[in-house]
Amino acid sequence: MALKLCFNEATCMKRSTLEKDLMLCEKYGYDLIEIRLDMLGDYLKRHTIDDLREFFRRSRLKPWAFNSIEDINFCTEKQWQKVVELLRFGCEMSEKIGNPYLVVVPTAGDGMISKTEEEVFEDSVDVLNRLADLAKPYGVKLAFEPIGGPRWCVRSLEQCWKIMKRVDREEVGIALDAFNLYLFDRLNDIDILDFIPSEKIFVYHIDDCEDRPLEILDQCHRLFPGDGVIPLRRITEKLKAKHYKGAASVELFRPEYWERDPEQIIRISAGKARPYL
């Protein structure tokens, strides 16, 4: 398999815990896990970070990324301090368990709609460099995730890639989320992926969605890989062609899935994702 099977904890976060996710991912043959920072915080109420490090030492399952630090653009001083505090926590925990990536997300809000592309470009370059300076001593890399909805300031793969080229440092790359890119233009710009080196793609979220108008489509409409309309085969073939060998991570925010037994969802997610690997 060129891609590695990965599970993102958002998929079962309402009825599961990090302990349960670790056990079930190990049981169903996942290679990697993306740990939510809030679920890690909950885990640390009952365990130590050394307990988690020992689990990964004994298991074939390995950490891939922490999710996520959101709203990193156009921060007030107070908002920026919260971003930095969460980043440092994520970096400290990453260093202890050997977690290589931390996903960072552009800011969402009605005010982002009026921002010009140049304003977004300059701010993104600035904040990514500042965050990367903080993360570098810990050996942690930042995966910046464009989100196609109109309320986010970095929406398209093309826009994200322009930012990456200006930042131009090995500690900063892209989190490629199939659904979040589909939100922009139904992935009509996916050929831009051909120009992005595989080493700049740190995380790949493999998720599908319902066939709805873009103005209605939202995170709650995500589906298991292969159950919707996103051209996942085309995306994964492009990734394989450029020899990407990282995570293919199932990340679903569907309330219907949250209400089901986590073991059932984790088992089905593995079966749905494997044909694309």
PDB file of C-alpha atoms in Angstrom, residues 28-249:
ATOM      1  CA  TYR A  28      -8.904  -2.946  12.963  1.00  0.00           C
ATOM      2  CA  GLY A  29      -5.429  -2.576  11.519  1.00  0.00           C
ATOM      3  CA  TYR A  30      -4.962   1.165  11.206  1.00  0.00           C
ATOM      4  CA  ASP A  31      -1.403   2.337  10.702  1.00  0.00           C
ATOM      5  CA  LEU A  32      -1.800   5.848  12.080  1.00  0.00           C
ATOM      6  CA  ILE A  33      -4.052   8.070  14.188  1.00  0.00           C
ATOM      7  CA  GLU A  34      -4.762  11.801  14.203  1.00  0.00           C
ATOM      8  CA  ILE A  35      -5.373  12.810  17.798  1.00  0.00           C
ATOM      9  CA  ARG A  36      -7.684  15.692  18.675  1.00  0.00           C
ATOM     10  CA  LEU A  37      -6.091  18.081  21.144  1.00  0.00           C
ATOM     11  CA  ASP A  38      -9.284  18.323  23.186  1.00  0.00           C
ATOM     12  CA  MET A  39      -9.497  14.528  23.427  1.00  0.00           C
ATOM     13  CA  LEU A  40      -5.831  14.418  24.433  1.00  0.00           C
ATOM     14  CA  GLY A  41      -6.625  16.903  27.196  1.00  0.00           C
ATOM     15  CA  ASP A  42      -9.422  14.638  28.387  1.00  0.00           C
ATOM     16  CA  TYR A  43      -7.102  11.607  28.281  1.00  0.00           C
ATOM     17  CA  LEU A  44      -4.558  13.421  30.445  1.00  0.00           C
ATOM     18  CA  LYS A  45      -7.145  13.725  33.235  1.00  0.00           C
ATOM     19  CA  ARG A  46      -6.860   9.938  33.685  1.00  0.00           C
ATOM     20  CA  HIS A  47      -3.387   9.143  32.338  1.00  0.00           C
ATOM     21  CA  THR A  48       0.032  10.677  31.807  1.00  0.00           C
ATOM     22  CA  ILE A  49       1.717  11.499  28.525  1.00  0.00           C
ATOM     23  CA  ASP A  50       4.213   8.761  29.413  1.00  0.00           C
ATOM     24  CA  ASP A  51       1.333   6.264  29.352  1.00  0.00           C
ATOM     25  CA  LEU A  52       0.538   7.372  25.809  1.00  0.00           C
ATOM     26  CA  ARG A  53       4.180   7.200  24.773  1.00  0.00           C
ATOM     27  CA  GLU A  54       4.371   3.647  26.141  1.00  0.00           C
ATOM     28  CA  PHE A  55       1.263   2.638  24.192  1.00  0.00           C
ATOM     29  CA  PHE A  56       2.809   3.791  20.924  1.00  0.00           C
ATOM     30  CA  ARG A  57       6.087   2.103  21.807  1.00  0.00           C
ATOM     31  CA  ARG A  58       4.285  -1.241  22.069  1.00  0.00           C
ATOM     32  CA  SER A  59       1.790  -0.790  19.231  1.00  0.00           C
ATOM     33  CA  ARG A  60       2.087  -0.871  15.449  1.00  0.00           C
ATOM     34  CA  LEU A  61      -0.279   2.122  15.519  1.00  0.00           C
ATOM     35  CA  LYS A  62       1.597   5.446  15.433  1.00  0.00           C
ATOM     36  CA  PRO A  63       0.637   9.117  15.868  1.00  0.00           C
ATOM     37  CA  TRP A  64       0.523  11.221  12.706  1.00  0.00           C
ATOM     38  CA  ALA A  65      -0.944  14.630  13.538  1.00  0.00           C
ATOM     39  CA  PHE A  66      -2.650  16.636  16.241  1.00  0.00           C
ATOM     40  CA  ASN A  67      -5.896  18.363  15.268  1.00  0.00           C
ATOM     41  CA  SER A  68      -6.143  21.273  15.325  1.00  0.00           C
ATOM     42  CA  ILE A  69      -5.301  24.876  15.975  1.00  0.00           C
ATOM     43  CA  GLU A  70      -8.003  27.001  14.365  1.00  0.00           C
ATOM     44  CA  ASP A  71      -8.499  30.667  13.491  1.00  0.00           C
ATOM     45  CA  ILE A  72      -4.823  31.512  13.138  1.00  0.00           C
ATOM     46  CA  ASN A  73      -5.364  34.529  10.823  1.00  0.00           C
ATOM     47  CA  PHE A  74      -6.064  38.179  11.709  1.00  0.00           C
ATOM     48  CA  CYS A  75      -5.871  37.567  15.442  1.00  0.00           C
ATOM     49  CA  THR A  76      -6.169  40.140  18.186  1.00  0.00           C
ATOM     50  CA  GLU A  77      -3.376  40.005  20.748  1.00  0.00           C
ATOM     51  CA  LYS A  78      -5.597  38.008  23.101  1.00  0.00           C
ATOM     52  CA  GLN A  79      -6.583  35.554  20.369  1.00  0.00           C
ATOM     53  CA  TRP A  80      -2.956  35.149  19.316  1.00  0.00           C
ATOM     54  CA  GLN A  81      -1.884  34.291  22.846  1.00  0.00           C
ATOM     55  CA  LYS A  82      -4.464  31.479  22.907  1.00  0.00           C
ATOM     56  CA  VAL A  83      -3.164  30.185  19.557  1.00  0.00           C
ATOM     57  CA  VAL A  84       0.419  30.226  20.850  1.00  0.00           C
ATOM     58  CA  GLU A  85      -0.566  28.542  24.113  1.00  0.00           C
ATOM     59  CA  LEU A  86      -2.312  25.708  22.268  1.00  0.00           C
ATOM     60  CA  LEU A  87       0.576  25.391  19.819  1.00  0.00           C
ATOM     61  CA  ARG A  88       3.082  25.030  22.636  1.00  0.00           C
ATOM     62  CA  PHE A  89       0.940  22.398  24.327  1.00  0.00           C
ATOM     63  CA  GLY A  90       0.665  20.482  21.044  1.00  0.00           C
ATOM     64  CA  CYS A  91       4.390  20.771  20.409  1.00  0.00           C
ATOM     65  CA  GLU A  92       5.355  19.644  23.908  1.00  0.00           C
ATOM     66  CA  MET A  93       3.078  16.606  23.669  1.00  0.00           C
ATOM     67  CA  SER A  94       4.267  15.864  20.131  1.00  0.00           C
ATOM     68  CA  GLU A  95       7.884  15.830  21.223  1.00  0.00           C
ATOM     69  CA  LYS A  96       7.103  13.318  23.959  1.00  0.00           C
ATOM     70  CA  ILE A  97       5.208  10.798  21.784  1.00  0.00           C
ATOM     71  CA  GLY A  98       6.922  11.309  18.418  1.00  0.00           C
ATOM     72  CA  ASN A  99       3.982  13.018  16.700  1.00  0.00           C
ATOM     73  CA  PRO A 100       5.304  14.714  13.536  1.00  0.00           C
ATOM     74  CA  TYR A 101       2.539  17.114  12.448  1.00  0.00           C
ATOM     75  CA  LEU A 102       0.135  19.676  13.839  1.00  0.00           C
ATOM     76  CA  VAL A 103      -2.802  20.822  11.695  1.00  0.00           C
ATOM     77  CA  VAL A 104      -3.456  24.574  11.631  1.00  0.00           C
ATOM     78  CA  VAL A 105      -6.617  26.077  10.172  1.00  0.00           C
ATOM     79  CA  PRO A 106      -7.352  29.513   8.652  1.00  0.00           C
ATOM     80  CA  THR A 107      -9.782  31.858  10.343  1.00  0.00           C
ATOM     81  CA  ALA A 108     -13.513  31.638   9.698  1.00  0.00           C
ATOM     82  CA  GLY A 109     -16.048  34.415  10.211  1.00  0.00           C
ATOM     83  CA  ASP A 110     -18.275  36.857   8.390  1.00  0.00           C
ATOM     84  CA  GLY A 111     -15.459  39.386   8.450  1.00  0.00           C
ATOM     85  CA  MET A 112     -13.266  37.111   6.329  1.00  0.00           C
ATOM     86  CA  ILE A 113     -15.547  37.553   3.313  1.00  0.00           C
ATOM     87  CA  SER A 114     -14.428  41.177   2.912  1.00  0.00           C
ATOM     88  CA  LYS A 115     -10.696  40.417   3.169  1.00  0.00           C
ATOM     89  CA  THR A 116      -8.785  40.785  -0.094  1.00  0.00           C
ATOM     90  CA  GLU A 117      -6.688  37.920  -1.435  1.00  0.00           C
ATOM     91  CA  GLU A 118      -3.562  40.038  -0.927  1.00  0.00           C
ATOM     92  CA  GLU A 119      -4.459  40.697   2.724  1.00  0.00           C
ATOM     93  CA  VAL A 120      -5.050  37.005   3.319  1.00  0.00           C
ATOM     94  CA  PHE A 121      -1.809  36.088   1.540  1.00  0.00           C
ATOM     95  CA  GLU A 122       0.353  38.477   3.555  1.00  0.00           C
ATOM     96  CA  ASP A 123      -1.246  37.580   6.882  1.00  0.00           C
ATOM     97  CA  SER A 124      -1.019  33.830   6.234  1.00  0.00           C
ATOM     98  CA  VAL A 125       2.656  34.035   5.311  1.00  0.00           C
ATOM     99  CA  ASP A 126       3.353  36.042   8.445  1.00  0.00           C
ATOM    100  CA  VAL A 127       1.472  33.832  10.929  1.00  0.00           C
ATOM    101  CA  LEU A 128       2.716  30.566   9.452  1.00  0.00           C
ATOM    102  CA  ASN A 129       6.315  31.773   9.744  1.00  0.00           C
ATOM    103  CA  ARG A 130       5.750  32.893  13.329  1.00  0.00           C
ATOM    104  CA  LEU A 131       4.117  29.610  14.326  1.00  0.00           C
ATOM    105  CA  ALA A 132       6.773  27.582  12.511  1.00  0.00           C
ATOM    106  CA  ASP A 133       9.490  29.451  14.415  1.00  0.00           C
ATOM    107  CA  LEU A 134       7.823  28.343  17.658  1.00  0.00           C
ATOM    108  CA  ALA A 135       7.306  24.738  16.527  1.00  0.00           C
ATOM    109  CA  LYS A 136      10.724  24.136  14.975  1.00  0.00           C
ATOM    110  CA  PRO A 137      12.663  23.538  18.227  1.00  0.00           C
ATOM    111  CA  TYR A 138      10.268  20.672  19.010  1.00  0.00           C
ATOM    112  CA  GLY A 139      10.721  19.043  15.602  1.00  0.00           C
ATOM    113  CA  VAL A 140       7.044  19.565  14.762  1.00  0.00           C
ATOM    114  CA  LYS A 141       5.797  20.531  11.289  1.00  0.00           C
ATOM    115  CA  LEU A 142       2.644  22.531  10.538  1.00  0.00           C
ATOM    116  CA  ALA A 143       0.010  21.317   8.069  1.00  0.00           C
ATOM    117  CA  PHE A 144      -2.086  24.257   6.833  1.00  0.00           C
ATOM    118  CA  GLU A 145      -5.597  23.220   5.790  1.00  0.00           C
ATOM    119  CA  PRO A 146      -7.565  25.309   3.263  1.00  0.00           C
ATOM    120  CA  ILE A 147     -11.350  25.148   3.757  1.00  0.00           C
ATOM    121  CA  GLY A 148     -13.548  25.940   0.783  1.00  0.00           C
ATOM    122  CA  GLY A 149     -16.550  27.498   2.530  1.00  0.00           C
ATOM    123  CA  PRO A 150     -17.009  31.249   1.935  1.00  0.00           C
ATOM    124  CA  ARG A 151     -16.492  32.178   5.610  1.00  0.00           C
ATOM    125  CA  TRP A 152     -12.890  30.891   5.676  1.00  0.00           C
ATOM    126  CA  CYS A 153     -10.102  33.172   4.518  1.00  0.00           C
ATOM    127  CA  VAL A 154      -7.963  30.514   2.774  1.00  0.00           C
ATOM    128  CA  ARG A 155     -10.339  28.488   0.619  1.00  0.00           C
ATOM    129  CA  SER A 156      -8.690  26.910  -2.410  1.00  0.00           C
ATOM    130  CA  LEU A 157      -5.769  24.621  -3.084  1.00  0.00           C
ATOM    131  CA  GLU A 158      -4.352  27.196  -5.490  1.00  0.00           C
ATOM    132  CA  GLN A 159      -4.479  29.943  -2.846  1.00  0.00           C
ATOM    133  CA  CYS A 160      -2.869  27.661  -0.275  1.00  0.00           C
ATOM    134  CA  TRP A 161      -0.087  26.633  -2.641  1.00  0.00           C
ATOM    135  CA  LYS A 162       0.788  30.260  -3.387  1.00  0.00           C
ATOM    136  CA  ILE A 163       1.157  30.812   0.354  1.00  0.00           C
ATOM    137  CA  MET A 164       3.322  27.689   0.689  1.00  0.00           C
ATOM    138  CA  LYS A 165       5.654  28.865  -2.048  1.00  0.00           C
ATOM    139  CA  ARG A 166       6.184  32.195  -0.331  1.00  0.00           C
ATOM    140  CA  VAL A 167       6.697  30.648   3.111  1.00  0.00           C
ATOM    141  CA  ASP A 168       9.158  28.184   1.535  1.00  0.00           C
ATOM    142  CA  ARG A 169      10.279  26.279   4.614  1.00  0.00           C
ATOM    143  CA  GLU A 170      10.326  22.559   5.279  1.00  0.00           C
ATOM    144  CA  GLU A 171       8.409  22.936   8.548  1.00  0.00           C
ATOM    145  CA  VAL A 172       5.248  24.137   6.747  1.00  0.00           C
ATOM    146  CA  GLY A 173       3.095  22.130   4.343  1.00  0.00           C
ATOM    147  CA  ILE A 174      -0.492  21.354   3.410  1.00  0.00           C
ATOM    148  CA  ALA A 175      -3.292  19.361   4.990  1.00  0.00           C
ATOM    149  CA  LEU A 176      -5.226  18.169   1.949  1.00  0.00           C
ATOM    150  CA  ASP A 177      -8.855  17.527   2.968  1.00  0.00           C
ATOM    151  CA  ALA A 178     -10.998  16.175   0.136  1.00  0.00           C
ATOM    152  CA  PHE A 179     -14.249  17.556   1.533  1.00  0.00           C
ATOM    153  CA  ASN A 180     -12.896  20.982   2.460  1.00  0.00           C
ATOM    154  CA  LEU A 181     -11.473  21.399  -1.039  1.00  0.00           C
ATOM    155  CA  TYR A 182     -14.695  20.132  -2.646  1.00  0.00           C
ATOM    156  CA  LEU A 183     -16.526  22.919  -0.768  1.00  0.00           C
ATOM    157  CA  PHE A 184     -14.721  25.521  -2.890  1.00  0.00           C
ATOM    158  CA  ASP A 185     -15.561  24.519  -6.467  1.00  0.00           C
ATOM    159  CA  ARG A 186     -16.370  20.790  -6.449  1.00  0.00           C
ATOM    160  CA  LEU A 187     -12.645  20.144  -6.956  1.00  0.00           C
ATOM    161  CA  ASN A 188     -12.539  21.658 -10.423  1.00  0.00           C
ATOM    162  CA  ASP A 189      -9.091  22.968  -9.457  1.00  0.00           C
ATOM    163  CA  ILE A 190      -7.729  19.561  -8.415  1.00  0.00           C
ATOM    164  CA  ASP A 191      -5.158  19.528 -11.246  1.00  0.00           C
ATOM    165  CA  ILE A 192      -3.186  22.094  -9.225  1.00  0.00           C
ATOM    166  CA  LEU A 193      -2.229  19.094  -7.107  1.00  0.00           C
ATOM    167  CA  ASP A 194       0.010  17.962  -9.991  1.00  0.00           C
ATOM    168  CA  PHE A 195       2.318  20.914  -9.320  1.00  0.00           C
ATOM    169  CA  ILE A 196       2.642  20.384  -5.559  1.00  0.00           C
ATOM    170  CA  PRO A 197       5.609  18.218  -4.498  1.00  0.00           C
ATOM    171  CA  SER A 198       4.642  15.229  -2.390  1.00  0.00           C
ATOM    172  CA  GLU A 199       6.939  16.389   0.413  1.00  0.00           C
ATOM    173  CA  LYS A 200       4.712  19.472   0.867  1.00  0.00           C
ATOM    174  CA  ILE A 201       1.620  17.335   1.527  1.00  0.00           C
ATOM    175  CA  PHE A 202       1.746  16.432   5.203  1.00  0.00           C
ATOM    176  CA  VAL A 203      -1.793  15.097   5.738  1.00  0.00           C
ATOM    177  CA  TYR A 204      -4.503  13.733   3.430  1.00  0.00           C
ATOM    178  CA  HIS A 205      -8.064  13.553   4.779  1.00  0.00           C
ATOM    179  CA  ILE A 206     -10.053  11.027   2.760  1.00  0.00           C
ATOM    180  CA  ASP A 207     -13.733  11.809   3.165  1.00  0.00           C
ATOM    181  CA  ASP A 208     -16.832  11.911   0.984  1.00  0.00           C
ATOM    182  CA  CYS A 209     -20.074  13.893   1.009  1.00  0.00           C
ATOM    183  CA  GLU A 210     -23.672  14.111  -0.085  1.00  0.00           C
ATOM    184  CA  ASP A 211     -24.636  15.596  -3.451  1.00  0.00           C
ATOM    185  CA  ARG A 212     -25.934  18.997  -2.370  1.00  0.00           C
ATOM    186  CA  PRO A 213     -25.570  22.564  -3.689  1.00  0.00           C
ATOM    187  CA  LEU A 214     -22.380  24.195  -2.440  1.00  0.00           C
ATOM    188  CA  GLU A 215     -24.348  26.930  -0.684  1.00  0.00           C
ATOM    189  CA  ILE A 216     -26.021  24.226   1.451  1.00  0.00           C
ATOM    190  CA  LEU A 217     -23.171  21.743   1.835  1.00  0.00           C
ATOM    191  CA  ASP A 218     -21.617  21.714   5.303  1.00  0.00           C
ATOM    192  CA  GLN A 219     -19.376  19.573   7.527  1.00  0.00           C
ATOM    193  CA  CYS A 220     -22.390  17.565   8.755  1.00  0.00           C
ATOM    194  CA  HIS A 221     -22.894  16.203   5.219  1.00  0.00           C
ATOM    195  CA  ARG A 222     -19.654  14.217   5.195  1.00  0.00           C
ATOM    196  CA  LEU A 223     -19.894  10.501   4.368  1.00  0.00           C
ATOM    197  CA  PHE A 224     -17.677   7.430   4.507  1.00  0.00           C
ATOM    198  CA  PRO A 225     -15.173   7.281   1.611  1.00  0.00           C
ATOM    199  CA  GLY A 226     -16.898   5.986  -1.503  1.00  0.00           C
ATOM    200  CA  ASP A 227     -20.440   6.732  -0.318  1.00  0.00           C
ATOM    201  CA  GLY A 228     -20.688  10.171  -1.918  1.00  0.00           C
ATOM    202  CA  VAL A 229     -19.792  12.313  -4.920  1.00  0.00           C
ATOM    203  CA  ILE A 230     -16.199  13.435  -4.274  1.00  0.00           C
ATOM    204  CA  PRO A 231     -13.759  12.034  -6.894  1.00  0.00           C
ATOM    205  CA  LEU A 232     -11.585  10.291  -4.309  1.00  0.00           C
ATOM    206  CA  ARG A 233     -10.159   7.839  -6.827  1.00  0.00           C
ATOM    207  CA  ARG A 234      -8.840  10.720  -8.913  1.00  0.00           C
ATOM    208  CA  ILE A 235      -7.300  12.432  -5.887  1.00  0.00           C
ATOM    209  CA  THR A 236      -5.613   9.315  -4.563  1.00  0.00           C
ATOM    210  CA  GLU A 237      -4.271   8.365  -7.982  1.00  0.00           C
ATOM    211  CA  LYS A 238      -2.674  11.802  -8.242  1.00  0.00           C
ATOM    212  CA  LEU A 239      -1.113  11.312  -4.815  1.00  0.00           C
ATOM    213  CA  LYS A 240       0.207   7.879  -5.751  1.00  0.00           C
ATOM    214  CA  ALA A 241       1.618   9.246  -9.024  1.00  0.00           C
ATOM    215  CA  LYS A 242       3.733  11.704  -7.036  1.00  0.00           C
ATOM    216  CA  HIS A 243       4.765   8.920  -4.596  1.00  0.00           C
ATOM    217  CA  TYR A 244       2.962  10.328  -1.571  1.00  0.00           C
ATOM    218  CA  LYS A 245       3.240   7.651   1.118  1.00  0.00           C
ATOM    219  CA  GLY A 246       1.701   9.387   4.102  1.00  0.00           C
ATOM    220  CA  ALA A 247      -1.631   9.167   5.879  1.00  0.00           C
ATOM    221  CA  ALA A 248      -5.012   8.712   4.261  1.00  0.00           C
ATOM    222  CA  SER A 249      -7.041   9.758   7.267  1.00  0.00           C
TER     223      SER A 249
END
